[in-house]
Short mmCIF file of C-alpha atoms and ligand atoms in Angstrom, two decimals:
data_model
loop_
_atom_site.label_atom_id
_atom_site.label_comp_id
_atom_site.label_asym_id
_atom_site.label_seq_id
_atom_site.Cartn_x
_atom_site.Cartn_y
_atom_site.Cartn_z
CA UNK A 143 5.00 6.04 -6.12
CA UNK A 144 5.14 5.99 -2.38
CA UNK A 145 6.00 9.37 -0.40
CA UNK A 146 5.59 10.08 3.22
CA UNK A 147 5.78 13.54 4.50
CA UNK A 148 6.88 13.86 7.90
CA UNK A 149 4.49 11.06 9.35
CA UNK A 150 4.25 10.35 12.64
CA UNK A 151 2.17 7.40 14.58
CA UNK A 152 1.17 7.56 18.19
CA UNK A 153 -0.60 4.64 20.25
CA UNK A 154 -2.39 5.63 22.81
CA UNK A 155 0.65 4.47 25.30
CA UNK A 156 3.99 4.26 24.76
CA UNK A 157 6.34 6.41 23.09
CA UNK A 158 5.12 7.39 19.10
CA UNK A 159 5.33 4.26 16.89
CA UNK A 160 6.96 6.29 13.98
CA UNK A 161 8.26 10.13 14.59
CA UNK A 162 8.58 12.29 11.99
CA UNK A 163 9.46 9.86 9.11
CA UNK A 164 9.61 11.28 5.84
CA UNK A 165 10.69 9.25 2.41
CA UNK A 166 10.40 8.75 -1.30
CA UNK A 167 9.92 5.56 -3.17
CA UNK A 168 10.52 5.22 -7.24
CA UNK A 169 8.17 3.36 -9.32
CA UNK A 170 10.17 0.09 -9.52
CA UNK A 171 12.37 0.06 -6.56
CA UNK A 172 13.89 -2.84 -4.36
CA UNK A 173 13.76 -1.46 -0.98
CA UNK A 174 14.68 -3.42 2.03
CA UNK A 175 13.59 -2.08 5.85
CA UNK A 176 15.25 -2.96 8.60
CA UNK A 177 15.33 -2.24 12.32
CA UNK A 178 15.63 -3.71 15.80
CA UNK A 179 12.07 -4.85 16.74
CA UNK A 180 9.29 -2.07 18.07
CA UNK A 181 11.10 0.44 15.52
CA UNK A 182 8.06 0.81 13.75
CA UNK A 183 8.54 -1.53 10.27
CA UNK A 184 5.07 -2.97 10.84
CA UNK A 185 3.30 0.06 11.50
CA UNK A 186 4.79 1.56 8.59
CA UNK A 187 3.47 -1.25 6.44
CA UNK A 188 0.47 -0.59 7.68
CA UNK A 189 -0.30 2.87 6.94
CA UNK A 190 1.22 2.13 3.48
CA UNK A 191 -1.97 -0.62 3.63
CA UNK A 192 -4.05 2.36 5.03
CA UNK A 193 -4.66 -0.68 8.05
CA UNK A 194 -3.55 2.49 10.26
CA UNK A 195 -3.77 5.82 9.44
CA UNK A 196 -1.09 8.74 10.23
CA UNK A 197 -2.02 10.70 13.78
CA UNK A 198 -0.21 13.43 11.74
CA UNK A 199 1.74 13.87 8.26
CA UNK A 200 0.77 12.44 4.50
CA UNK A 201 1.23 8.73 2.92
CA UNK A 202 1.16 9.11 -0.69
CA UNK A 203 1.06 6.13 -2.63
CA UNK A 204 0.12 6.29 -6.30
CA UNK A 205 -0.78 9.58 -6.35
CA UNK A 206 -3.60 9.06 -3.31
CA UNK A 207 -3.20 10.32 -0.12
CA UNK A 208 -3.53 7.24 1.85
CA UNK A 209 -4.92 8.40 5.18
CA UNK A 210 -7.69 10.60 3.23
CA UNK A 211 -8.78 7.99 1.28
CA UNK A 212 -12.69 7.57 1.92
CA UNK A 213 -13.60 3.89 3.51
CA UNK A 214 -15.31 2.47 0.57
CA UNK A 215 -12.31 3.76 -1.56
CA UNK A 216 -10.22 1.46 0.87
CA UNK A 217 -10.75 -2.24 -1.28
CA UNK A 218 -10.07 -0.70 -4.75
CA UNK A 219 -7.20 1.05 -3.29
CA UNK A 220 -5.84 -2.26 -1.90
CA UNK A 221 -5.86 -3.99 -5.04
CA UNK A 222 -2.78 -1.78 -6.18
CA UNK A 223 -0.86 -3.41 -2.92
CA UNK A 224 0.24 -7.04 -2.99
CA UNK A 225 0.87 -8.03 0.45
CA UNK A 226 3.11 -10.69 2.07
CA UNK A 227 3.86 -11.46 5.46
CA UNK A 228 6.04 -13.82 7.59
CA UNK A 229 2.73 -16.43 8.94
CA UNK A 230 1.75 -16.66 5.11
CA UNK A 231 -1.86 -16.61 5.77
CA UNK A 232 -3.20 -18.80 3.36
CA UNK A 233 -6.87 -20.62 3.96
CA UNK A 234 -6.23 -23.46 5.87
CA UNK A 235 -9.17 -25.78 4.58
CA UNK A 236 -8.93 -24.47 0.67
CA UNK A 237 -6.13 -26.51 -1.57
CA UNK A 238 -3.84 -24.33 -2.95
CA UNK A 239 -5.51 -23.44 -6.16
CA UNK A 240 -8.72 -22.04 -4.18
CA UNK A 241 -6.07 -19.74 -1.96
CA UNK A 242 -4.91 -18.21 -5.42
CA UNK A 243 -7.91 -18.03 -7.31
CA UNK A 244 -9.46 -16.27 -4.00
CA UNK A 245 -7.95 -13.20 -4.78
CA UNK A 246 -9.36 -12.75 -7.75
CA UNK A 247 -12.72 -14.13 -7.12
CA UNK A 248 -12.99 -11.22 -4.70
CA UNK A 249 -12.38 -8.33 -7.50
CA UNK A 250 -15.01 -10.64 -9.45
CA UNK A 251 -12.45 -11.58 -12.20
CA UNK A 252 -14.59 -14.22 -14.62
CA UNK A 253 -14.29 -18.15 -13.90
CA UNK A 254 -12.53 -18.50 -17.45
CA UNK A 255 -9.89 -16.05 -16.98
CA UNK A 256 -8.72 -17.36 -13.35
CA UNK A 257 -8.57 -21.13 -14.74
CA UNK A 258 -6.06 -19.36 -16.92
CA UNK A 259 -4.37 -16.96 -14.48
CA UNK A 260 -3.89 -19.58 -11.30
CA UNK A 261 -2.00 -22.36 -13.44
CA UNK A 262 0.22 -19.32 -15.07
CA UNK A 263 1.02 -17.33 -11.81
CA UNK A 264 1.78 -21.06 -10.20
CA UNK A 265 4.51 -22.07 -12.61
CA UNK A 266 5.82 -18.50 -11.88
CA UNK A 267 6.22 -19.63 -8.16
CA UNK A 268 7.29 -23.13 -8.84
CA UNK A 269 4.13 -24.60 -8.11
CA UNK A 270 2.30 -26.09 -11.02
CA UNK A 271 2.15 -29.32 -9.98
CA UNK A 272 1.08 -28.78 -6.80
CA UNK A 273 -2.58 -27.11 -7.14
CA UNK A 274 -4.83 -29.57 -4.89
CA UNK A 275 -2.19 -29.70 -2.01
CA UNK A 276 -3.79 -28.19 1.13
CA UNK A 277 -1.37 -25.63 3.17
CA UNK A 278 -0.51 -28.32 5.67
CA UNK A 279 0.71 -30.59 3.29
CA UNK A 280 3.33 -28.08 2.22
CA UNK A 281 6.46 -26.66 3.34
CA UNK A 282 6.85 -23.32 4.88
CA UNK A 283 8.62 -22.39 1.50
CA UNK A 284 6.02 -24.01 -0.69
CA UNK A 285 3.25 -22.15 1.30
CA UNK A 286 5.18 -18.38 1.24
CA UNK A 287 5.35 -19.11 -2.58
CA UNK A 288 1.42 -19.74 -2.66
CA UNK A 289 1.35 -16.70 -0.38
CA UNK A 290 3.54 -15.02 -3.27
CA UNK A 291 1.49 -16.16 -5.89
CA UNK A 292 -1.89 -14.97 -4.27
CA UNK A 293 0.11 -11.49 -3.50
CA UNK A 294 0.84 -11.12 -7.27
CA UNK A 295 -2.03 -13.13 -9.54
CA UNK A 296 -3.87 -9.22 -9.30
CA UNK A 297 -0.57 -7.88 -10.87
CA UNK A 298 -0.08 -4.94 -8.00
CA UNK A 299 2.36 -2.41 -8.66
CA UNK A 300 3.33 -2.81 -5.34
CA UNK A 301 4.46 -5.54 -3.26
CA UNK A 302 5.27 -4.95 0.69
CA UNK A 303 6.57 -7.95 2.43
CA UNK A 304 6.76 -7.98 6.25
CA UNK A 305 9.41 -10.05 7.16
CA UNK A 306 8.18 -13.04 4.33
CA UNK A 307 11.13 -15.21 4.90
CA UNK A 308 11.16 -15.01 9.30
CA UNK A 309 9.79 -18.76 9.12
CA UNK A 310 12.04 -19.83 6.79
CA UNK A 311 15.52 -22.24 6.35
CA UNK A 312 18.18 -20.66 3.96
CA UNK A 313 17.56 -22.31 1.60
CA UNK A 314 13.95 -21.50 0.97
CA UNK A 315 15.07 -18.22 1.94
CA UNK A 316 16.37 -17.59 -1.01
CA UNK A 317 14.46 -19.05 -3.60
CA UNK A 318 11.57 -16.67 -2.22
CA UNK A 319 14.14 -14.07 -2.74
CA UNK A 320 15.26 -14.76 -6.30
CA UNK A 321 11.59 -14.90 -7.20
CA UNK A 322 11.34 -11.26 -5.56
CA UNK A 323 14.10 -10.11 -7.55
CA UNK A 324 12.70 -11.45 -10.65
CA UNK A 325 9.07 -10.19 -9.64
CA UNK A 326 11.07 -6.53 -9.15
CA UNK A 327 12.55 -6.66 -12.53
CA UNK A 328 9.85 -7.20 -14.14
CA UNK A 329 8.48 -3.66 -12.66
CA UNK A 330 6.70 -4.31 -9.27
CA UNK A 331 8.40 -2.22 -6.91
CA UNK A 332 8.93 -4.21 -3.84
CA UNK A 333 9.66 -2.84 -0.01
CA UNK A 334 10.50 -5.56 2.49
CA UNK A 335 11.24 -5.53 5.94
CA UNK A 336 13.41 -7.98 7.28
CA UNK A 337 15.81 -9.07 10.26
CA UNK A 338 18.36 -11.04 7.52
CA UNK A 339 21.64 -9.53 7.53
CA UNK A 340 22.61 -11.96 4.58
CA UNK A 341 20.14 -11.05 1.93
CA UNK A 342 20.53 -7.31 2.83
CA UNK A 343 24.34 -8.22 2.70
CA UNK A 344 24.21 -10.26 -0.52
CA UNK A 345 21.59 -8.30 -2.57
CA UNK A 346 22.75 -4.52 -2.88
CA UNK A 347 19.51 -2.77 -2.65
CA UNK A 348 18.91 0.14 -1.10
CA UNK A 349 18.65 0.32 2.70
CA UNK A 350 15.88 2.06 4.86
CA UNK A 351 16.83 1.51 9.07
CA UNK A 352 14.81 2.58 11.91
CA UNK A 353 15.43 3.11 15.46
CA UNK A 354 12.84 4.17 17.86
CA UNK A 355 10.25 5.23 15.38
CA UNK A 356 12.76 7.44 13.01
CA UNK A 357 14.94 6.87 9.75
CA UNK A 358 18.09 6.73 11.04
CA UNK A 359 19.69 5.21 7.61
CA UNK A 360 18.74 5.53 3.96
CA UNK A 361 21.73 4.02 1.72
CA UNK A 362 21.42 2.70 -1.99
CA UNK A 363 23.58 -0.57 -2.00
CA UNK A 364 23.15 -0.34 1.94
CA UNK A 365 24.47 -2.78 4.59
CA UNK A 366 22.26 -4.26 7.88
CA UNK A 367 23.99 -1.69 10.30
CA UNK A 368 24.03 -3.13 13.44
CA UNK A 369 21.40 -1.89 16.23
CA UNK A 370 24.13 -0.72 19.01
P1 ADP B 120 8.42 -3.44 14.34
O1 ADP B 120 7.57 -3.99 13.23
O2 ADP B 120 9.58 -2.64 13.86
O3 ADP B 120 8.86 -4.51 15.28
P2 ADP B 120 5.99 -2.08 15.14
O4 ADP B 120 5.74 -1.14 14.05
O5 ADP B 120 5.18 -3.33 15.17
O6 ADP B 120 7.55 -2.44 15.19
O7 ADP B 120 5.78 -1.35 16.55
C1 ADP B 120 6.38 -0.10 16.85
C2 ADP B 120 5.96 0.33 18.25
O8 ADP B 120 4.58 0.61 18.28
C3 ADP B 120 6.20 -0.72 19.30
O9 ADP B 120 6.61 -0.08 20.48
C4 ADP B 120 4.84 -1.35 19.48
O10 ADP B 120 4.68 -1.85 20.78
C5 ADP B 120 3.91 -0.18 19.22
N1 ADP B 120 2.62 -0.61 18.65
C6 ADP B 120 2.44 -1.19 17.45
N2 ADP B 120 1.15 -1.44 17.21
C7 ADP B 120 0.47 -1.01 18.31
C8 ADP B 120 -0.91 -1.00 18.70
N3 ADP B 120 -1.86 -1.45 17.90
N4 ADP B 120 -1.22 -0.46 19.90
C9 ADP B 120 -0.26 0.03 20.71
N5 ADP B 120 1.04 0.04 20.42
C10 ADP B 120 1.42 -0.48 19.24
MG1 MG B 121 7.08 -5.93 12.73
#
C-alpha cells in the first residue's frame, strides 16, 4: 500500500531532510511516527501527499509511483489520501456542514448524495447536532473531529495525520484517537505522526522513529524511545 525505496530529500540548505529511508506499509495498518522535531515526519507526509517529491528514491503508494505521477494525475491521486493535521484547517467563514460537504463538492459528488453523506459521516464524529456551528464556535476537539470528518466523508484508503492531536487537552486527545482506531478497523490504514508518548504508550501499534532524516526504529507494539 505504501513503500518507499531508499528515499532521500534534500533542501537546498541544510543537511538532507530524509536520508536513505526505506519502508513498507500493509493495507490496513495503524502506524504511528515519531521523532524529535526537524527529523523529517512532515516531509515524509508530504511526499506520501506528492506536496514534495523525492530528490532521489521511489514513494509507492497504491501501486503509483508517487513522485512520477503526472501533475494533472495529482487531484485524482489525492482523493485516495485523507489528510489531517494539527491547525485543523477548516474554512473559517463556512458552518460546519459546508467544511464537510466541501470535500465532496470538489470531486463533484451530486447535491442529493452529500445531504445524505454529511449528516452520516457527522454522527460518525460525534457531531450531528452541531452542523450550522461555525469553527470558532467550537472546541479544538469539536473542530479536529470536523477536520476528521472532512478527511474521511471521500472514504480514502488512507489517512495520514500530522500531529492531529498537538492542540489538544487529554481528554479530547483521546476521543480523536478512539475514533482513529475505530476508523482503522474498519480498513483505512492510518499513519500518524505524533510527539505523545501516552497514546504511543497506551495503544500498541507499531512504531516508525526518526532521527536526523533516517529510520532509526521500526517496532510492532513499539514504545516512544526517547530522543537522547
Ligand atoms: P519534522 O516534521 O520531523 O519536525 P520536517 O520534515 O518538517 O521535520 O523537517 C525536516 C528538516 O527539513 C528540518 O531540518 C527542516 O528545517 C527541513 N525542511 C523542511 N521543509 C523545508 C523546506 N521547505 N525548505 C528547507 N528546509 C526544509
Ligand atoms: Mg512536522
Amino acid at each position: 500500500m505504501i513503500v518507499l525505496e531508499n528515499v532521500s530529500k534534500s533542501f537546498a540548505t541544510g543537511a538532507p531532510a530524509l536520508n536513505g529511508v526505506s519502508l513498507k506499509i500493509r493495507k490496513g495498518e495503524f502506524v504511528f511516527v515519531v521523532g524529535d522535531s526537524g527529523s523529517g515526519k512532515s516531509t515524509l507526509i508530504k511526499l506520501l501527499l506528492r506536496e514534495l517529491t523525492p530528490t532521489s528514491g521511489t514513494v509507492i503508494v497504491n501501486g503509483q509511483d508517487v513522485g512520477k505521477l503526472r501533475r494533472w494525475r495529482i487531484p485524482k491521486f489525492r482523493r485516495q489520501l485523507g489528510i489531517v493535521f494539527q491547525d485543523f484547517r477548516l474554512l473559517k467563514d463556512r458552518n460546519v456542514y459546508e467544511n464537510v460537504a466541501f470535500a465532496q463538492r470538489i470531486i463533484q459528488v451530486p447535491n442529493r448524495e452529500i445531504k445524505k453523506n454529511v449528516p452520516a459521516i457527522l454522527s460518525v464524529v460525534g457531531l450531528a447536532g452541531k452542523y450550522k456551528a461555525k469553527p470558532r464556535q467550537l472546541s479544538g476537539g469539536e473542530q479536529q473531529r470536523v477536520a476528521l470528518a472532512r478527511a474521511l466523508i471521500n472514504e480514502p484508503s488512507i489517512l495520514l495525520a500530522d500531529e492531529p492531536t498537538g492542540n489538544l487537552d487529554p481528554k479530547n486527545t483521546w476521543e480523536i484517537m478512539k475514533l482513529l482506531e475505530e476508523i482503522n478497523k474498519n480498513g483505512t490504514t492510518v499513519l500518524m505522526v505524533t510527539h505523545n508518548r501516552d497514546i504511543v504508550n497506551t495503544m500498541k501499534k507499531r512504531v516508525i522513529t526518526m532521527k536526523k532524516g533516517v529510520i532509526v526504529s521500526d517496532e510492532e507494539e513499539g514504545e516512544y524511545i526517547d530522543e537522547n
